[in-house]
Short mmCIF file of C-alpha atoms in Angstrom, two decimals:
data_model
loop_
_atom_site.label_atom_id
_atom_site.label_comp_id
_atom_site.label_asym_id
_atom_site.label_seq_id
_atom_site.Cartn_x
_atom_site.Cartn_y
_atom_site.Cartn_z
CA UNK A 6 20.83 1.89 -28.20
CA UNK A 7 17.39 0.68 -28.43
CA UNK A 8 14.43 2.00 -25.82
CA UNK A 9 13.40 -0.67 -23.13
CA UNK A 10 10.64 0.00 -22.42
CA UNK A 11 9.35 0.25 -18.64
CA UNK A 12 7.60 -2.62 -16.13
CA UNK A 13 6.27 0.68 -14.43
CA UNK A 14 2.52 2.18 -14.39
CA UNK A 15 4.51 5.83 -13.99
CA UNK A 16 7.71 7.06 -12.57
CA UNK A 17 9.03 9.94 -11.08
CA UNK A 18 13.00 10.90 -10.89
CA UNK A 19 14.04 8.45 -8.72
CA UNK A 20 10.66 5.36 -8.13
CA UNK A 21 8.49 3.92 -10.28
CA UNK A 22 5.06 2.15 -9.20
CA UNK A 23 4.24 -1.21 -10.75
CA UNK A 24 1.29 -3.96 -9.46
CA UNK A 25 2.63 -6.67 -7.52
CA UNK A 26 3.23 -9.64 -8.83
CA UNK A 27 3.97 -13.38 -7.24
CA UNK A 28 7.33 -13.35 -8.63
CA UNK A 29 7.97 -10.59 -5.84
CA UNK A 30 7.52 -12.90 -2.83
CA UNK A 31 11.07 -13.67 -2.13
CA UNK A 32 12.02 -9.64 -2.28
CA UNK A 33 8.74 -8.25 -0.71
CA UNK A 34 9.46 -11.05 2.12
CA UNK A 35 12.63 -10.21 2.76
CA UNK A 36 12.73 -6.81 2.87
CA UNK A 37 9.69 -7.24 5.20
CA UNK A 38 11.66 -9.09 7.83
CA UNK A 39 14.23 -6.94 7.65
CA UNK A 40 11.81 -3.53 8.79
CA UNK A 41 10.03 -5.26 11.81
CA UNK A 42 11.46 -2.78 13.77
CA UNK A 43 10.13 -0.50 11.58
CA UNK A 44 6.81 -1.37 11.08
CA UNK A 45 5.86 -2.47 14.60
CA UNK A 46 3.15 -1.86 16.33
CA UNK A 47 1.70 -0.27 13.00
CA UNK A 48 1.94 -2.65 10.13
CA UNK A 49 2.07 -6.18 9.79
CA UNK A 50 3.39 -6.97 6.03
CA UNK A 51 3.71 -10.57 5.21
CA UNK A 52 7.04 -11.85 6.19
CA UNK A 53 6.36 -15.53 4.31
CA UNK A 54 6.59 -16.53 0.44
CA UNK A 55 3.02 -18.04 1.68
CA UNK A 56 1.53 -15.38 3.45
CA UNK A 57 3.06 -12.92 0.62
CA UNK A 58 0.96 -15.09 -2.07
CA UNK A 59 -2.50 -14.96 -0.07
CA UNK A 60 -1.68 -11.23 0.40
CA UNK A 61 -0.41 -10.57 -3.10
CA UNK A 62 -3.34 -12.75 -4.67
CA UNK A 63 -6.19 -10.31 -3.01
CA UNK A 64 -4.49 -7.24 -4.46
CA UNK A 65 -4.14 -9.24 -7.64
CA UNK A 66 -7.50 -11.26 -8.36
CA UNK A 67 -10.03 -7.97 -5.89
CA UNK A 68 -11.37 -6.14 -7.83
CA UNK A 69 -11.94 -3.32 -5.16
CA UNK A 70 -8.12 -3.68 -4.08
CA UNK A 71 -5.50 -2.32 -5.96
CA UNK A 72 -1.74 -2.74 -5.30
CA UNK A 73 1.22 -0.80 -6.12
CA UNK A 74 5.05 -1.43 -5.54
CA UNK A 75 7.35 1.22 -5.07
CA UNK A 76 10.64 0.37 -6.83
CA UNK A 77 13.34 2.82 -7.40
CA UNK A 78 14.74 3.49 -10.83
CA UNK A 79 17.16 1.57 -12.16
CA UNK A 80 20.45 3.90 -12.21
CA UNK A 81 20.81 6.05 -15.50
CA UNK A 82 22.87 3.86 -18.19
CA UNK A 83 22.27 0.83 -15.92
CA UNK A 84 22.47 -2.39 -18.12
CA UNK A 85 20.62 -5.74 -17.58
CA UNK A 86 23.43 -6.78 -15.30
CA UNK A 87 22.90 -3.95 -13.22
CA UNK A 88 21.25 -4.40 -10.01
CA UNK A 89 18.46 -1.82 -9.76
CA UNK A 90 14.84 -1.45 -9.29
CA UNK A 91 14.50 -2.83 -5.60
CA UNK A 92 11.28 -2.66 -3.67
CA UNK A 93 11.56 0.47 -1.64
CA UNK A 94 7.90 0.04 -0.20
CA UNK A 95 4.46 -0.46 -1.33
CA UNK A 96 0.95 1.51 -1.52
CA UNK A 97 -2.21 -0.58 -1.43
CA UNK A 98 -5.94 1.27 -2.58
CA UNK A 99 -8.35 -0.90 -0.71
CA UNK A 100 -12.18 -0.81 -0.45
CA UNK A 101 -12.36 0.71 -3.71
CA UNK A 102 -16.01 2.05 -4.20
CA UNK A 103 -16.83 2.84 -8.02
CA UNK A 104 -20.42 4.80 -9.06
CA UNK A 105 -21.30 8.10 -7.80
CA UNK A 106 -18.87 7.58 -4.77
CA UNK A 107 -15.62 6.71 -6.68
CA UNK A 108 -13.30 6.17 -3.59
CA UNK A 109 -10.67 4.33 -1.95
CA UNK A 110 -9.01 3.83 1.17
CA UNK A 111 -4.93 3.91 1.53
CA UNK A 112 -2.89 1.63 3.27
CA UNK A 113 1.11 2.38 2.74
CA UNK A 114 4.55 1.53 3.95
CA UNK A 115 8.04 1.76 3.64
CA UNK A 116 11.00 -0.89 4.08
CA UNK A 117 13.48 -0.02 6.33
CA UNK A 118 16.26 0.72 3.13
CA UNK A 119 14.41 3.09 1.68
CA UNK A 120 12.65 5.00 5.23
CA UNK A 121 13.64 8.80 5.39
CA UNK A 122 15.07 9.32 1.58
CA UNK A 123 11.86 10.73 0.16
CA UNK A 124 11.23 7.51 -1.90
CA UNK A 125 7.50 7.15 -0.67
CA UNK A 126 6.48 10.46 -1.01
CA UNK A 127 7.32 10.31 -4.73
CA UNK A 128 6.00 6.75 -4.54
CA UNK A 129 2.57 8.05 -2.99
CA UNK A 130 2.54 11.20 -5.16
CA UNK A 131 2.76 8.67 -8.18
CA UNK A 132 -0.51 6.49 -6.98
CA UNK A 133 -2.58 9.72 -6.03
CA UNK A 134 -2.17 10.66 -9.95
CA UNK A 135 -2.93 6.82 -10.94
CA UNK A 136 -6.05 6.69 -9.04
CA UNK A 137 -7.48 10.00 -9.69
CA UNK A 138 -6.49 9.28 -13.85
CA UNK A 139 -6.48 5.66 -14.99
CA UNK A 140 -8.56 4.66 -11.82
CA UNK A 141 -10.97 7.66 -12.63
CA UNK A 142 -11.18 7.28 -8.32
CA UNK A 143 -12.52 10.88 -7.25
CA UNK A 144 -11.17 10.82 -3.25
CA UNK A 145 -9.13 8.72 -1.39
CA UNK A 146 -8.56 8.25 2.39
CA UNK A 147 -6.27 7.26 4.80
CA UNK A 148 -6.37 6.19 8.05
CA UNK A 149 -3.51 7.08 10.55
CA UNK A 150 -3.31 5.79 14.15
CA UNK A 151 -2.73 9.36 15.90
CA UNK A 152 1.16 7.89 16.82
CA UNK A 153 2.15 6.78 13.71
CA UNK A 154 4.46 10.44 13.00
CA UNK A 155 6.02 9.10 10.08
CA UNK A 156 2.83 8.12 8.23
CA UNK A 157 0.73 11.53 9.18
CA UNK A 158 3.78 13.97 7.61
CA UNK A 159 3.78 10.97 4.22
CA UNK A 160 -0.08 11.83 4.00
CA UNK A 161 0.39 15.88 4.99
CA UNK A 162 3.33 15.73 2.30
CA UNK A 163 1.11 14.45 0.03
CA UNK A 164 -1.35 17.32 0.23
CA UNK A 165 -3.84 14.76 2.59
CA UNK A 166 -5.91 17.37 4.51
CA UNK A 167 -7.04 16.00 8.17
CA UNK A 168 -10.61 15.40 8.54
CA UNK A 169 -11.39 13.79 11.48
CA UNK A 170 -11.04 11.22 14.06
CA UNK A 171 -12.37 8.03 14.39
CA UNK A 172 -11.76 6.06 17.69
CA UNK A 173 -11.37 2.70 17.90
CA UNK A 174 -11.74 2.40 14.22
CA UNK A 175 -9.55 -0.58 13.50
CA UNK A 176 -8.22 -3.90 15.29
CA UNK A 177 -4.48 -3.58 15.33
CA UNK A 178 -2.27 -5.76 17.16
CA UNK A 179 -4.53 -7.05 19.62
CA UNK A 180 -6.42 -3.99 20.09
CA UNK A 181 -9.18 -1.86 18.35
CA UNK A 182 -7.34 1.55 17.41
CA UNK A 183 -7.90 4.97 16.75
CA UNK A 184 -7.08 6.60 14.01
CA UNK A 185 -6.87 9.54 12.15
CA UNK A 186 -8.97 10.24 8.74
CA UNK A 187 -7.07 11.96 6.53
CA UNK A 188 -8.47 12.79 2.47
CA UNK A 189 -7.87 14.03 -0.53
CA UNK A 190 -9.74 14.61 -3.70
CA UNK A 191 -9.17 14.82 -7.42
CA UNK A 192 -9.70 18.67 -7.75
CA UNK A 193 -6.84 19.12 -5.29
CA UNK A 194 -4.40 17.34 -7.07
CA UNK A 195 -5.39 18.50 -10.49
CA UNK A 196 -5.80 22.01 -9.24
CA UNK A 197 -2.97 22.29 -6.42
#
């Protein structure tokens, strides 16, 4: 049986990470609806084919954005019939700084289907490699409003260190929010 070869940048055992696309509205949408719950009062993903493509078209056409889908793996022996390869979540790199500072600040989350089975921690684990070797990024942050449990053990999981506190950092929801800085730098991951 011949190879196909894969839409992903890299994958792990079970995700793969891929840019987003415009194709994805309809999915990303969807599965955006369905995690309000989920996501409130922490994200707001787009939960509109249009709001998707004004979204989707920043991490596309930025260059100091960069976008990443987790998608899990289509099943072993899976043929093109098979359904597979859903969005699970996504992982955004924004305010990506290049020259001596080589940097980026992360912005993640998970769709309800795929919350609590590990998928975005091997999602996560798969952009900290991208951006630290394709990227050539040296450190990224992210930001954390102190509440947000889920998101600070993703980031300590990831082998994020905590590094301070910011307050009022960001406006959230109606509000300007404080946050968490959490970091981590190439040497960790190459070293760690």
């Amino acid at each position: 049986m011949p190879h196909t070869p894969s839409r992903h940048l890299a994958e792990g055992p079970r995700v793969g990470i891929r840019h987003f696309t415009y194709a994805d509205g309809a999915e990303f949408t969807a599965r955006a609806r369905e995690s309000k719950d989920l996501h409130h009062p922490w994200l707001f993903p787009p939960d509109s084919v249009q709001a998707y493509e004004a979204y989707a078209g920043r991490l596309i056409e930025d260059r100091t954005k960069a976008g990443f889908l987790v998608c899990e793996r289509e099943p072993a022996g899976a043929s093109r019939d098979t359904p597979g390869g859903g969005i699970a979540g996504f992982v955004n790199i924004n305010n990506i700084v290049e020259g001596g500072f080589r940097s980026g600040a992360l912005g993640y989350g998970a769709f309800a289907h795929a919350a609590g089975r590990g998928l975005m921690r091997e999602g996560l684990d798969l952009v900290v490699r991208y951006a630290f070797g394709p990227l050539r990024l040296h450190r990224l942050e992210i930001n954390v409003q102190p509440g947000n449990a889920a998101s600070i053990a993703l980031a300590r999981a990831c082998g994020f260190h905590l590094e301070g506190f910011s307050p009022r950092m960001l406006y959230i929801d109606g509000a300007w929010r404080d946050h968490q800085r959490w970091a981590i730098t190439a040497e960790t991951v190459t070293s760690g």
